[in-house]
Every structure is written in structure tokens, then in C-alpha cells.
Amino acid sequence: MKKKIFEAKDVVIKFNLRGRILTAIRGASIDLYDEETLAIVGESGSGKSVFTKSFIGMLDKNGWLESGTLKMHDENFTAYKTETEWLRVRGKKIAMVFQDPMTSLNPVKTVGEQIREVISYQFGTDRVKARKQAIELLQKVGIPEAKLRYRQYPHQFSGGMRQRVVIATAIACKPEILICDEPTTALDVTVQAQILNLIKRLQKELGMSVIYITHDLGVVANVADRVAVMYAGQIIEHGLANEIFKTPCHPYTKALLESLPQLGVRGHELHSIKGTPPNLYKEIKGDAFAPRNPEAVKIVHTYDPPFFKVSDTHYAKTWLLCDKAVSYVKALEEKEKKKDRSIVVPGTPIDFSRADKLVSVKNLTVKFKLGHKEFSAVNDVTFDIHKGETFSLVGESGSGKTTIGKAILKINHASSGQIFYKGVDITGKLSKHGMTEFRKSAQMIFQDPMASLNGRAKVEYIIAEGLYNFHMYKNDTDRKNKVAAAMLSVGLTPEFMTRFPHEFSGGQRQRIGIARALVVEPDFIVADEPISALDVSIRAQVINLLNRLKRDNDLTYLFIAHDLSVVRFISDRIAVMYKGQILELAESEELFAYPLHPYTNALLTAAPVPNPDIERDKKVVTYNPCDHDYSVDKPSWEEIKPGHYVRANKAELANYRRKINEIEKSDQR
């Protein structure tokens, strides 16, 4: 049996915010064992980060540990009050890797010096030896040319490389416990897979225990030995990864798993958790999840359930496991069995041979100047978007997806090529009237709702901006009615008009961004990573909303994302981008059935699947553009099957055709 190295017991953490007391952690307990990986999952605001930050004394100045114990081996951290005491813990005993590496690194110091300083401070190592150790650490985390990169600054590294630097800094003191707070949320799926493999390798080499904080259940399936589920400041279920994924017991855990896009069927709504988490400023009576649980028994509204034992390693905090609830649980199981289990057929696909083209992009190239150098962000791209379809662009950060979206909306200037909208060439300068009509017809939903919303303006003004700009209202009453209608269409009540953006959750802020785009009644919307920063359950709500609005308002979407599970569920067609070029384009199911280009395969294998059995044995394919021999046989953009395009040379095309024939033959058997 593994040795327990850390214990958090009955932890209560409070914050004083503007004179009001918020109870962020409400009696949470967890154990951590030697060399294990524990994943803590839950929605934003559930307390995951606050709980683990308390392990190293990094609570906000307004927060404090009200009660409970934090022990590592026989050392009790609960009594620690001074920074000097906590500095003995941070780094040497417990280290932390944060979500955004750019905020963790000092922008005016080289990355090597930042690692070197940690080694010198913690061990008193002289500068020369510490520098050598820092270079070795950079090599250990997979940064090439470590001696050269030692002298570079954070802005000279990609997002994935910056995260590797932060990991190198965290392991510099060889901690026993490494806490990873959403370490891959901002990364592409291929880079994410590399970082996860890196952390697993370092854990094995250094004998560390790792705590992952994440809302991505695919990541959890890949890394976790055990899983703890948090809700409203409490651990509500914990067990081995297989137990949590295959036999979840708490209604919240079940609802989280059911909200995954992988379980959805095109043309039908994803399961989503209705309502919002409870207000932690108020005292919570009973089970905190009860108001959002349609199958809650009466007792949950009055009494908070204790933990019930499911197995020696699996416990859940739900009254449904109580002896007295046996008959009720059986009734629920019978109800579940009687659900319609017939195969759900996706909606009728668009007939692209007859559909009208709303957007046509012909040989588009977009160039930018960086200092004295010019580079192509988008290089000779061609595609059409048909009226009523969702056309998705997928690929890594920097592949040119957002640049294309902004070029279509005339935010970025096209260096060459043409863009047609409703048959009109909009590439050049438009008349004032033409530009106004285009701006009304084509809108954008941005990735980060907080950055794209005016924090000083009330919701009413934010949503009405388009109405003001295009004079689309008769009087104040008409304007307010239009804002109210837009809010209702995205599931927000008009009474929220007088609130500010900071008073809303992430999902609600994204709904405000969608309402702002909808209020001018557009025909075309560019949705730039609109759900990447959202929790699983909120993500399902926003996907359902986008699909419903498309159907009700006859909208056309250009959907930009890097999450292939979401893209598959929402898209009619998918284009795969790499370094400014489209490498493959096909209908959604066709692309997943016959992925031809090696980069498409790399993206598909890298995408995490919420199944521990699949994730642990998965071999991630790394794409190397140097594997193509284009020295003589040059690539071209070819239609290999009706509607399925790929960038390849003649030799590759012959190989891809053989691959399609083999797959089709095996499917017929």
C-alpha cells in the first residue's frame, strides 16, 4: 500500500470581499499518496485553485484558513502564519505550475536567470553551478538549444515552450509534490499532449506526487490515478479514475460526464447542467447541488449528506447511496431504462452542390510586418462557406485561423487574393454605405468575453452598441425592447441590463457577447474560439445555444477552434490549417472517417478522450513537415473524393487513394 504524504482535513477557507464574507471552501478533505497523480475537477468557482493554493500559503491577502488541518508527513502547516515559514514549503516540498505561464514569468529577465535564481536562493548554489543546473533543467523539459535559449526572454518563446520553462522552474528544487493548475488549458491539443507526457516523465524520474487542477475530463483520463470532484467548495466524490468515469455516483459527477461533446449526436442538443452554482456569500442549507438536480430527493434541500462508501477506494457525498433511498434509486434506474434508446440519426446534411455561397475566399494571402521582416500569416487559401452551414477552421495557435476570420470581416487587410460576400467582392475599399451594410450583416464573437466587453459599461449599453452605430432603433423604448429580445434569445433575463460584466459568470459573459452580435440581426458570424475558456457544462450550454440560434435565425458560422470533439459536433465541414495553409478540407464525418493528411492525424490522436482505458495506451502522433519530400514532386490542392480536398503531391495522392480504398473495404466486411 502506498504511503500517505499529504493530508487536508475539514478545510474551511473564507474571504472578506468589500465587507462581505465569502466561504470559498466548506469543509473539504483530501489525501495524497506517494508518487500518485490526483486530479481535482469541477466548474470555475468550485474552489479547486483556492483549496490547493492553501497548501503552500498562497491565499489572497483577503483570505484566511478558518479551520481544518494541512499536514505533510508529520509537519502541520495549519499554524504557519509568516512568509518565512511558508518559504520553507514552497519549491522544496510543494511547487506549483500555474495556468498562464506569461503571468508566472518575469518579462524583463531571461528565462535562464529566473531558473538560476530559484536554485541559488533555495540551495545557496554559486552562480556558475546554478547556471549549469538551469541549462540541464531546460534540456530535461525538452527545450532545444538550451544554452542559447537560457539567454532569451519569455516573449521569445511559444506558449508551449513557456509552459516548459515554468515546469523547469517548479522542479528546480526537486519538490515532493507538484501542483499543476490548469497547465494545458491555453494550449493546442498537440502541445497539450506533449506537456502531459513531459509531466508524466518528470514525475517518474523525480518520484513526485502530482495534483492536477482541471475542468478537461480528457486530460483527467490521461493523467489521473485518482479523481476528486469539487462543487461549491466541497469534495463531493473521490475514487480511482476508472471508478469515477465508469461508475459515477454523485448526480453532479454524472451530469459533468454527460455534458461532453463526444457523447452528443449532430442535430440534437447536448446534455447540460441547468441553473448556476450557489451563492457562496450565503449559508447553504442541504446539498449545494440540489437546486440544479431534477432528481433530488426531499432530504437534500434540508440536510447536507455525509460521505457514503461505494468501494474501498470510492466515496460519494449523496443521499442516493443511503439505505433508505434504495427504492427511489431503483425507480430512477427503471426510468432510465425506459428512455428512448433508438439510434438517433443526425439531421439532413447540407447539399453543397446546390447550396448558395455566402462567403468565397479565393487565393487569400495575408502578410504582416514584424520589425523589418515581412511574414505570411495566411498563404494562398481558398474555400467557400455556404448559406446556413457551420464551417470550421481548426489548427494550432499561429496557424492563421483568426487572421482569416478577421480578413473576411475586413479587420485585417488582404495582401492578395479575393473575398466575396453575397457575390460582391469586398476585398478592396467599400463605400461608406457598403461598409455599414456589411458590418451589420457580418459580426464576430470573441474568445475572451471579459477582454471584449467594456468593463465600465452596463450590459444594456454593451449589447446596444450595434444599434447605436447603425441607427437601428426608433426610440429608447424600441432600443430597450431589441436589447431585451436579444438577451432572452441567449437565455439571459432583461433584469440583468443594469449589471456590469464582472457581475456575471464566464458562461453568462459569453452569452452577452453573443447577444451583442445578434442584436443587429446578422446573416454571418465569425465565432473565434467562443468556448475554449469555458467549463464542460457551460460549454455544452453555449454549443446548444449557437446551434439553436443558427436554426432559428438562419445564421451561417465560421467557427474557429482547436477542440476537435466540439468541432465534430457543431460543424458541417472542417478545414485543417497549419502555418497559414489549409492542408485538408471535408465534411465533418468524412474527415473523422478518412483523415488523410499526417497533420490531421496528429490533431485527431492528440485530442484527449474522456476514457482512461483509451488515454493511457494512446500513442500520440507528432507531425513533422520535413517528412514530406516536395523537392521535385510539388504539392497542390486536390479533390481526392467529392467534397474532400487535401494538399499533397502526386505520390502522396496515390497513397491516400489506396488508404481510402482499404478503409472502405474493411467497412464493407
XYZ file of C-alpha atoms in Angstrom:
669
model
C 0.000 0.000 0.000
C 1.239 3.484 -0.902
C 2.321 5.846 1.873
C 0.231 8.960 2.589
C 2.413 12.068 2.214
C -0.144 14.893 2.476
C -3.496 15.358 4.185
C -6.023 18.198 4.032
C -8.824 17.654 6.537
C -12.083 19.605 7.049
C -10.576 22.735 5.484
C -12.707 25.899 5.668
C -11.401 28.986 3.836
C -13.068 32.399 3.929
C -12.538 35.718 2.145
C -13.513 39.239 3.151
C -14.588 40.927 -0.088
C -15.867 44.500 0.250
C -17.050 43.824 3.774
C -18.902 40.623 2.853
C -17.724 37.170 3.932
C -17.463 34.525 1.215
C -16.913 30.907 2.262
C -14.884 29.565 -0.661
C -14.021 26.148 0.851
C -16.625 24.452 3.049
C -15.029 21.557 4.924
C -13.044 19.936 2.094
C -10.811 16.923 2.800
C -8.376 15.005 0.595
C -5.354 12.719 0.963
C -2.372 12.443 -1.372
C -0.197 9.343 -1.623
C 3.403 8.742 -2.622
C 4.074 9.119 -6.399
C 0.373 9.186 -7.314
C -1.451 11.596 -9.616
C -4.604 13.124 -8.152
C -6.906 15.195 -10.393
C -9.274 17.741 -8.843
C -12.120 18.596 -11.237
C -15.134 20.906 -11.153
C -16.612 24.073 -12.613
C -14.986 27.504 -12.311
C -15.704 28.875 -8.846
C -15.919 25.419 -7.249
C -12.802 26.171 -5.167
C -10.172 23.966 -6.868
C -7.433 26.613 -7.075
C -8.183 28.217 -3.694
C -8.085 24.810 -1.984
C -4.683 23.868 -3.432
C -3.164 27.345 -3.021
C -3.808 26.973 0.707
C -1.377 24.002 0.663
C 1.505 26.445 0.025
C 0.187 29.517 1.860
C -0.683 31.466 -1.280
C -4.163 32.658 -0.385
C -5.099 36.202 -1.351
C -4.456 38.801 1.394
C -8.236 38.953 1.964
C -8.453 35.189 2.539
C -7.702 33.005 5.545
C -7.859 29.411 6.755
C -10.789 29.467 9.178
C -10.439 25.841 10.374
C -9.165 22.398 9.395
C -5.671 20.917 9.120
C -2.982 20.741 6.416
C -0.269 18.166 7.135
C 2.681 16.884 5.112
C 4.264 13.808 6.688
C 4.260 14.865 10.375
C 4.595 18.586 9.707
C 1.476 20.679 10.424
C 1.157 23.688 8.074
C -2.016 24.938 9.742
C -0.146 27.005 12.313
C 2.059 28.755 9.712
C 1.446 32.497 9.709
C 4.599 34.131 8.313
C 6.036 34.225 4.800
C 9.361 32.876 6.175
C 7.630 29.688 7.345
C 5.855 29.180 4.018
C 9.077 29.762 2.025
C 10.428 26.553 3.600
C 7.497 24.717 1.987
C 7.285 26.383 -1.438
C 9.642 24.947 -4.022
C 11.444 22.351 -1.892
C 8.380 20.468 -0.615
C 5.479 21.628 -2.792
C 5.795 23.515 -6.088
C 3.086 24.915 -8.345
C 2.699 25.309 -12.123
C 0.117 27.974 -12.979
C -2.354 28.192 -15.876
C -0.873 31.186 -17.694
C 2.918 30.891 -17.982
C 3.255 34.517 -19.110
C 1.998 35.794 -15.743
C 4.334 33.376 -13.894
C 7.475 34.603 -15.664
C 9.221 37.965 -15.269
C 9.124 39.601 -18.747
C 12.309 41.662 -18.150
C 14.551 38.751 -17.095
C 15.872 35.926 -19.258
C 14.248 32.556 -18.613
C 17.579 31.030 -17.632
C 18.247 33.652 -14.974
C 14.799 33.073 -13.484
C 15.520 29.354 -13.050
C 19.087 30.065 -11.858
C 17.812 32.456 -9.162
C 15.488 29.782 -7.749
C 18.361 27.270 -7.459
C 20.729 29.830 -5.875
C 18.089 31.038 -3.404
C 16.913 27.603 -2.255
C 20.273 25.791 -2.101
C 22.838 28.610 -1.875
C 24.470 27.269 -5.069
C 27.041 29.601 -6.631
C 26.148 31.363 -9.886
C 28.233 29.183 -12.244
C 26.957 25.846 -10.878
C 23.357 27.123 -10.717
C 23.588 28.292 -14.351
C 24.790 24.836 -15.408
C 21.923 23.185 -13.498
C 19.398 25.601 -15.068
C 20.597 24.662 -18.582
C 20.298 20.956 -17.658
C 16.729 21.600 -16.475
C 15.845 23.327 -19.761
C 17.192 20.272 -21.584
C 15.244 17.940 -19.262
C 11.924 19.645 -20.099
C 12.606 19.313 -23.824
C 13.744 22.791 -24.831
C 16.223 22.507 -27.745
C 19.430 24.553 -27.834
C 19.178 25.124 -24.091
C 22.387 27.203 -23.854
C 21.065 29.662 -26.429
C 17.522 29.692 -25.016
C 18.888 30.352 -21.490
C 19.674 33.929 -22.607
C 16.266 34.596 -24.185
C 13.207 36.344 -22.713
C 9.707 34.864 -22.161
C 8.190 36.734 -25.142
C 10.640 34.899 -27.428
C 9.068 31.532 -26.544
C 5.828 29.956 -27.794
C 3.032 29.176 -25.306
C 4.063 25.519 -25.039
C 7.735 26.412 -24.582
C 6.869 28.984 -21.894
C 4.929 26.298 -20.036
C 8.012 24.055 -20.220
C 10.090 26.872 -18.674
C 7.571 27.221 -15.815
C 7.738 23.450 -15.235
C 11.565 23.614 -15.218
C 11.384 26.377 -12.576
C 8.909 24.331 -10.491
C 11.053 21.166 -10.472
C 14.326 23.056 -9.885
C 14.152 22.289 -6.161
C 13.028 18.660 -6.660
C 9.718 19.008 -4.782
C 7.853 16.010 -3.406
C 4.519 17.409 -4.638
C 3.884 19.266 -7.896
C 0.544 21.123 -8.190
C -0.456 21.822 -11.806
C -3.229 24.433 -12.006
C -4.862 24.095 -15.462
C -1.398 23.672 -17.041
C -2.694 22.972 -20.562
C -5.938 24.993 -20.852
C -4.460 27.696 -23.092
C -2.523 25.225 -25.275
C -3.344 23.477 -28.547
C -4.168 19.774 -28.413
C -0.815 18.691 -29.884
C 1.191 20.896 -27.489
C -1.097 19.813 -24.627
C -0.298 16.151 -25.325
C 3.437 16.932 -25.254
C 3.171 18.803 -21.915
C 1.137 15.989 -20.317
C 3.710 13.414 -21.454
C 6.502 15.659 -20.147
C 4.934 15.953 -16.679
C 4.373 12.168 -16.539
C 8.011 11.526 -17.490
C 9.346 14.026 -14.911
C 7.089 12.560 -12.227
C 8.589 9.127 -12.847
C 12.185 10.392 -12.953
C 11.884 12.559 -9.813
C 9.450 10.370 -7.835
C 6.955 13.211 -7.361
C 3.279 13.153 -6.454
C 1.219 15.366 -8.776
C -2.058 17.222 -8.217
C -3.826 18.325 -11.399
C -6.480 21.042 -11.286
C -8.548 20.962 -14.460
C -12.038 21.030 -15.977
C -10.940 18.998 -19.022
C -12.090 15.425 -18.398
C -9.997 14.166 -21.331
C -6.860 15.393 -19.531
C -8.066 13.717 -16.326
C -8.496 10.389 -18.150
C -4.942 10.712 -19.478
C -3.087 11.517 -16.262
C -5.057 10.635 -13.123
C -4.714 7.665 -10.779
C -7.424 9.116 -8.552
C -10.036 11.827 -9.126
C -11.700 14.216 -6.670
C -14.768 16.130 -7.843
C -15.403 19.573 -6.307
C -18.626 21.539 -6.171
C -19.376 24.746 -4.235
C -16.272 24.464 -2.042
C -16.655 20.782 -1.154
C -15.196 17.493 -2.397
C -18.397 15.646 -3.334
C -16.918 12.432 -4.789
C -13.492 10.803 -4.974
C -12.192 7.489 -6.230
C -9.933 5.771 -8.731
C -10.092 7.270 -12.245
C -11.856 4.200 -13.690
C -14.451 4.299 -10.890
C -15.271 7.972 -11.447
C -15.535 7.612 -15.241
C -17.354 4.264 -15.348
C -19.483 4.251 -12.173
C -20.022 7.889 -11.104
C -22.371 8.130 -8.134
C -22.944 11.810 -7.377
C -25.558 13.482 -9.656
C -23.104 16.330 -10.360
C -20.338 13.943 -11.499
C -22.828 12.153 -13.775
C -24.037 15.474 -15.204
C -20.449 16.615 -15.929
C -19.694 13.423 -17.865
C -22.987 13.573 -19.779
C -22.199 17.137 -20.927
C -19.214 16.047 -23.043
C -19.488 16.758 -26.789
C -18.148 13.241 -27.517
C -21.489 11.869 -26.264
C -23.547 14.186 -28.465
C -25.220 13.483 -31.807
C -25.241 16.118 -34.532
C -28.611 17.776 -34.926
C -29.527 17.207 -31.250
C -28.818 19.156 -28.083
C -26.005 18.205 -25.741
C -26.888 17.418 -22.152
C -26.174 20.457 -19.992
C -26.490 21.291 -16.302
C -29.297 23.785 -15.851
C -29.012 26.707 -13.440
C -25.912 28.179 -11.798
C -23.720 27.262 -8.794
C -24.896 28.588 -5.403
C -24.035 31.988 -3.947
C -21.151 31.324 -1.524
C -21.785 34.599 0.320
C -24.888 32.948 1.759
C -25.167 29.972 4.086
C -26.000 26.841 2.074
C -28.607 24.548 3.539
C -28.606 20.899 2.498
C -26.865 19.612 -0.634
C -25.461 22.570 -2.629
C -26.252 20.811 -5.935
C -29.941 20.185 -5.054
C -31.394 23.250 -6.925
C -29.749 22.052 -10.179
C -30.632 18.382 -9.730
C -34.049 17.495 -11.250
C -33.996 14.096 -9.483
C -33.174 15.368 -5.984
C -34.945 13.731 -3.031
C -36.608 15.963 -0.413
C -33.957 15.464 2.271
C -31.191 17.076 0.144
C -32.818 20.513 0.477
C -32.504 20.354 4.274
C -29.561 18.143 5.247
C -26.065 18.060 3.763
C -25.248 14.379 3.022
C -22.226 12.615 4.558
C -19.811 10.518 2.504
C -21.081 7.034 1.651
C -18.679 4.200 0.816
C -19.042 2.747 -2.691
C -15.825 0.692 -2.518
C -12.588 0.774 -0.507
C -11.325 3.486 -2.871
C -14.565 5.203 -3.933
C -16.715 7.553 -1.807
C -19.560 9.895 -2.754
C -21.432 12.594 -0.836
C -25.018 11.881 -1.920
C -28.198 10.728 -0.182
C -28.848 8.406 -3.155
C -26.350 5.976 -1.566
C -28.267 5.889 1.722
C -30.049 2.598 2.600
C -33.383 4.435 2.755
C -33.020 5.613 -0.863
C -32.807 2.086 -2.374
C -36.377 2.050 -3.722
C -36.028 5.608 -5.085
C -32.765 4.710 -6.868
C -34.438 1.615 -8.380
C -37.268 3.808 -9.667
C -34.689 6.160 -11.258
C -32.923 3.194 -12.874
C -36.226 1.912 -14.291
C -36.983 5.374 -15.652
C -33.538 5.439 -17.275
C -34.136 2.036 -18.911
C -37.432 3.224 -20.384
C -35.779 6.157 -22.142
C -35.909 6.016 -25.919
C -32.765 4.064 -26.884
C -33.387 4.121 -30.627
C -30.461 5.230 -32.763
C -30.639 8.965 -33.303
C -29.895 9.918 -36.896
C -28.147 13.253 -37.465
C -30.069 15.995 -39.236
C -30.125 16.159 -43.026
C -26.714 17.359 -44.238
C -26.405 20.378 -46.497
C -26.340 19.602 -50.218
C -23.247 21.650 -51.040
C -23.676 21.170 -54.794
C -26.906 23.208 -54.659
C -26.365 25.490 -51.651
C -25.812 29.232 -52.158
C -22.320 30.532 -51.409
C -22.407 33.243 -48.763
C -18.605 33.694 -48.490
C -15.980 32.827 -51.108
C -12.285 33.125 -50.316
C -10.012 32.905 -53.374
C -6.190 32.564 -53.078
C -6.145 34.716 -49.917
C -2.751 35.805 -48.596
C -2.349 37.995 -45.500
C 1.079 39.378 -44.628
C 2.290 41.241 -41.561
C 5.440 43.216 -40.840
C 7.425 42.375 -37.722
C 10.185 44.937 -37.413
C 11.892 44.992 -40.811
C 10.725 41.485 -41.709
C 7.541 40.506 -43.508
C 5.859 37.137 -42.964
C 2.762 35.425 -44.374
C 0.205 34.605 -41.671
C -2.118 33.185 -44.353
C -0.750 31.846 -47.630
C -2.870 31.237 -50.769
C -6.030 29.921 -49.054
C -9.222 29.073 -50.986
C -12.608 27.901 -49.661
C -16.346 28.660 -49.742
C -18.860 28.978 -46.897
C -22.429 28.113 -47.897
C -25.533 29.808 -46.541
C -26.793 28.038 -43.426
C -23.669 25.961 -42.723
C -21.146 25.923 -39.908
C -17.698 25.932 -41.497
C -14.902 25.250 -39.000
C -11.224 26.130 -39.088
C -9.029 24.017 -36.788
C -5.297 24.045 -36.130
C -2.644 25.142 -33.675
C -2.209 28.697 -32.421
C -0.448 30.732 -35.072
C -1.815 28.650 -37.950
C -3.758 31.640 -39.320
C -7.332 30.746 -38.298
C -8.195 34.033 -36.587
C -6.329 36.016 -39.262
C -8.663 34.538 -41.913
C -11.745 35.355 -39.819
C -10.586 38.945 -39.342
C -9.691 39.272 -43.048
C -13.221 38.210 -44.018
C -14.615 40.827 -41.600
C -12.207 43.440 -43.026
C -10.377 43.841 -39.714
C -7.172 42.511 -41.323
C -6.078 43.705 -44.756
C -5.768 41.072 -47.510
C -2.316 41.296 -49.141
C -3.532 39.415 -52.226
C -6.450 37.261 -53.345
C -10.170 37.998 -53.192
C -13.011 37.730 -50.667
C -16.606 37.667 -51.918
C -19.595 38.199 -49.611
C -23.046 37.517 -51.075
C -21.408 37.588 -54.507
C -19.830 41.047 -54.019
C -16.043 41.473 -53.982
C -15.309 43.098 -50.594
C -11.501 42.796 -50.788
C -10.853 46.437 -51.621
C -12.217 49.630 -50.108
C -16.011 49.740 -49.755
C -18.216 52.830 -49.905
C -19.445 54.210 -46.573
C -22.928 52.762 -47.191
C -21.487 49.429 -48.382
C -19.271 49.169 -45.288
C -22.200 49.930 -42.957
C -24.377 47.265 -44.603
C -21.524 44.731 -44.431
C -20.810 45.473 -40.752
C -24.499 44.903 -39.925
C -24.577 41.628 -41.836
C -21.296 40.120 -40.543
C -20.452 40.017 -36.822
C -17.830 38.426 -34.549
C -17.961 36.544 -31.234
C -14.600 36.744 -29.452
C -12.678 34.123 -27.464
C -12.325 36.013 -24.188
C -15.641 37.635 -23.267
C -14.103 39.644 -20.415
C -11.479 41.227 -22.695
C -14.033 42.038 -25.419
C -16.658 43.580 -23.090
C -16.369 47.141 -21.765
C -15.919 46.607 -18.021
C -17.195 50.127 -17.224
C -20.383 49.839 -19.265
C -23.655 48.237 -18.248
C -24.955 45.248 -20.188
C -27.710 47.320 -21.814
C -25.165 49.652 -23.441
C -22.772 46.826 -24.414
C -25.476 44.910 -26.298
C -26.967 48.094 -27.814
C -23.640 49.328 -29.277
C -24.512 47.990 -32.730
C -27.959 49.588 -32.555
C -26.339 52.949 -31.764
C -23.707 52.583 -34.505
C -26.151 51.626 -37.257
C -29.137 53.718 -36.021
C -31.296 50.606 -35.845
C -33.920 51.825 -33.363
C -36.800 54.301 -33.469
C -36.681 55.464 -29.856
C -35.424 54.410 -26.400
C -38.334 52.026 -25.884
C -37.642 50.292 -29.205
C -33.912 50.051 -28.367
C -34.608 48.523 -24.938
C -37.078 46.063 -26.460
C -34.482 44.948 -29.010
C -31.831 44.517 -26.301
C -34.309 42.579 -24.148
C -35.208 40.310 -27.093
C -31.505 39.629 -27.799
C -30.912 38.811 -24.121
C -33.893 36.456 -23.959
C -32.707 34.683 -27.115
C -29.419 33.771 -25.384
C -31.047 32.787 -22.097
C -30.443 35.986 -20.086
C -33.275 37.820 -18.368
C -33.734 41.531 -19.212
C -33.396 42.422 -15.498
C -29.622 41.890 -15.986
C -29.471 45.026 -18.194
C -28.271 47.251 -15.358
C -25.418 44.956 -14.296
C -21.723 45.190 -15.206
C -19.713 42.358 -16.872
C -17.793 41.464 -13.683
C -21.092 40.512 -12.030
C -21.558 37.561 -14.409
C -20.033 34.078 -14.711
C -17.825 33.176 -17.692
C -20.683 31.438 -19.478
C -23.037 34.371 -18.915
C -20.413 36.835 -20.213
C -20.072 34.763 -23.366
C -23.865 34.930 -23.773
C -23.638 38.733 -23.544
C -21.042 38.670 -26.348
C -23.361 36.509 -28.460
C -26.354 38.810 -27.749
C -24.262 41.817 -28.820
C -23.549 40.105 -32.158
C -27.188 39.051 -32.632
C -28.891 42.347 -31.852
C -28.110 43.767 -35.319
C -29.679 40.677 -36.957
C -26.596 39.465 -38.895
C -26.516 36.748 -41.562
C -22.927 35.658 -40.884
C -20.986 35.251 -37.616
C -17.286 34.529 -37.079
C -17.065 32.661 -33.748
C -13.409 32.834 -32.657
C -12.762 30.134 -30.018
C -16.030 31.089 -28.252
C -15.986 28.160 -25.799
C -12.302 27.350 -25.179
C -12.212 29.124 -21.797
C -15.489 27.631 -20.524
C -16.235 24.693 -18.225
C -17.618 21.432 -19.625
C -21.225 22.065 -18.581
C -21.235 25.748 -19.631
C -19.571 24.735 -22.909
C -22.497 22.392 -23.617
C -24.975 25.229 -22.912
C -23.176 27.621 -25.313
C -22.900 24.964 -28.073
C -26.634 24.253 -27.756
C -27.320 27.989 -27.860
C -25.216 28.538 -31.002
C -26.929 25.630 -32.759
C -30.407 26.848 -31.769
C -29.679 30.425 -32.881
C -28.345 29.139 -36.196
C -31.560 27.199 -36.756
C -33.952 29.926 -35.554
C -32.226 32.894 -37.227
C -30.932 31.159 -40.384
C -27.342 32.054 -39.450
C -24.086 30.979 -41.086
C -20.991 30.445 -38.912
C -17.257 30.458 -39.414
C -16.306 28.546 -36.260
C -12.655 28.773 -35.148
C -11.424 26.225 -32.591
C -8.745 23.708 -31.653
C -11.015 21.255 -29.756
C -11.872 18.578 -32.330
C -14.624 16.958 -30.220
C -16.543 20.252 -30.245
C -15.780 20.900 -33.910
C -17.111 17.481 -34.899
C -20.364 18.049 -33.057
C -21.089 21.546 -34.363
C -19.621 21.568 -37.912
C -20.944 20.797 -41.362
C -17.447 20.990 -42.869
C -13.978 21.258 -41.335
C -10.783 22.779 -42.743
C -7.480 21.851 -41.070
C -4.856 24.637 -41.040
C -1.116 24.563 -40.470
C 1.235 27.564 -40.737
C -1.040 29.665 -42.912
C -2.249 26.946 -45.281
C -5.285 24.659 -45.395
C -3.976 21.089 -45.578
C -7.300 19.210 -45.646
C -10.996 20.060 -46.018
C -14.008 17.738 -45.857
C -17.456 17.261 -44.372
C -17.290 16.669 -40.622
C -17.939 12.896 -40.504
C -15.905 12.327 -43.669
C -12.843 13.978 -42.123
C -13.081 11.831 -38.980
C -13.670 8.644 -41.023
C -10.899 9.283 -43.593
C -8.243 11.612 -42.113
C -5.609 11.669 -44.850
C -3.016 14.343 -44.149
C -0.448 13.419 -41.423
C -1.171 16.683 -39.607
C -4.911 15.891 -39.435
C -3.977 12.503 -37.935
C -1.709 14.230 -35.408
C -4.555 16.526 -34.297
C -7.012 13.631 -34.004
C -4.688 11.430 -31.954
C -3.682 14.326 -29.687
C -7.284 15.247 -28.770
C -7.932 13.860 -25.252
C -10.761 11.329 -24.892
C -12.627 11.042 -21.554
C -11.846 7.334 -21.202
C -8.892 6.224 -19.028
C -8.507 2.881 -20.878
C -8.063 4.646 -24.240
C -5.968 7.556 -22.945
C -3.366 5.503 -21.062
C -2.493 3.318 -24.049
C -2.676 6.138 -26.586
C 0.335 6.817 -28.787
C 0.464 10.481 -29.766
C 1.492 11.067 -33.372
C 3.886 14.011 -33.848
C 3.656 15.833 -37.168
C 6.949 16.718 -38.847
C 6.624 18.797 -42.050
C 10.119 17.643 -43.046
C 8.684 14.151 -43.691
C 7.231 15.485 -46.985
C 9.584 15.348 -49.965
C 8.476 18.276 -52.125
C 11.888 18.905 -53.722
C 10.751 17.676 -57.162
C 7.155 16.465 -56.863
C 5.420 19.706 -55.734
C 2.157 19.710 -53.712
C -1.155 21.064 -54.973
C -4.713 21.466 -53.659
C -6.656 18.427 -54.952
C -10.182 16.996 -54.585
C -9.449 13.370 -53.725
C -13.119 12.446 -53.196
C -16.242 14.523 -53.887
C -16.027 17.380 -51.355
C -12.822 16.051 -49.745
C -9.746 18.169 -50.527
C -6.138 17.656 -49.463
C -2.820 19.412 -50.097
C -0.430 16.771 -51.450
C 1.886 15.829 -54.299
C 1.208 13.029 -56.842
C 2.959 10.310 -54.825
C 1.027 11.245 -51.659
C -2.296 11.397 -53.544
C -1.775 7.845 -54.849
C -1.019 6.707 -51.290
C -4.116 8.485 -49.886
C -6.352 6.853 -52.538
C -5.023 3.414 -51.528
C -5.739 4.258 -47.881
C -9.352 5.253 -48.670
C -9.897 2.018 -50.626
C -8.532 -0.062 -47.726
C -10.802 1.677 -45.181
C -13.852 1.320 -47.436
C -13.152 -2.392 -47.991
C -12.754 -3.032 -44.234
C -16.025 -1.148 -43.567
C -17.866 -3.365 -46.070
C -16.741 -6.595 -44.377
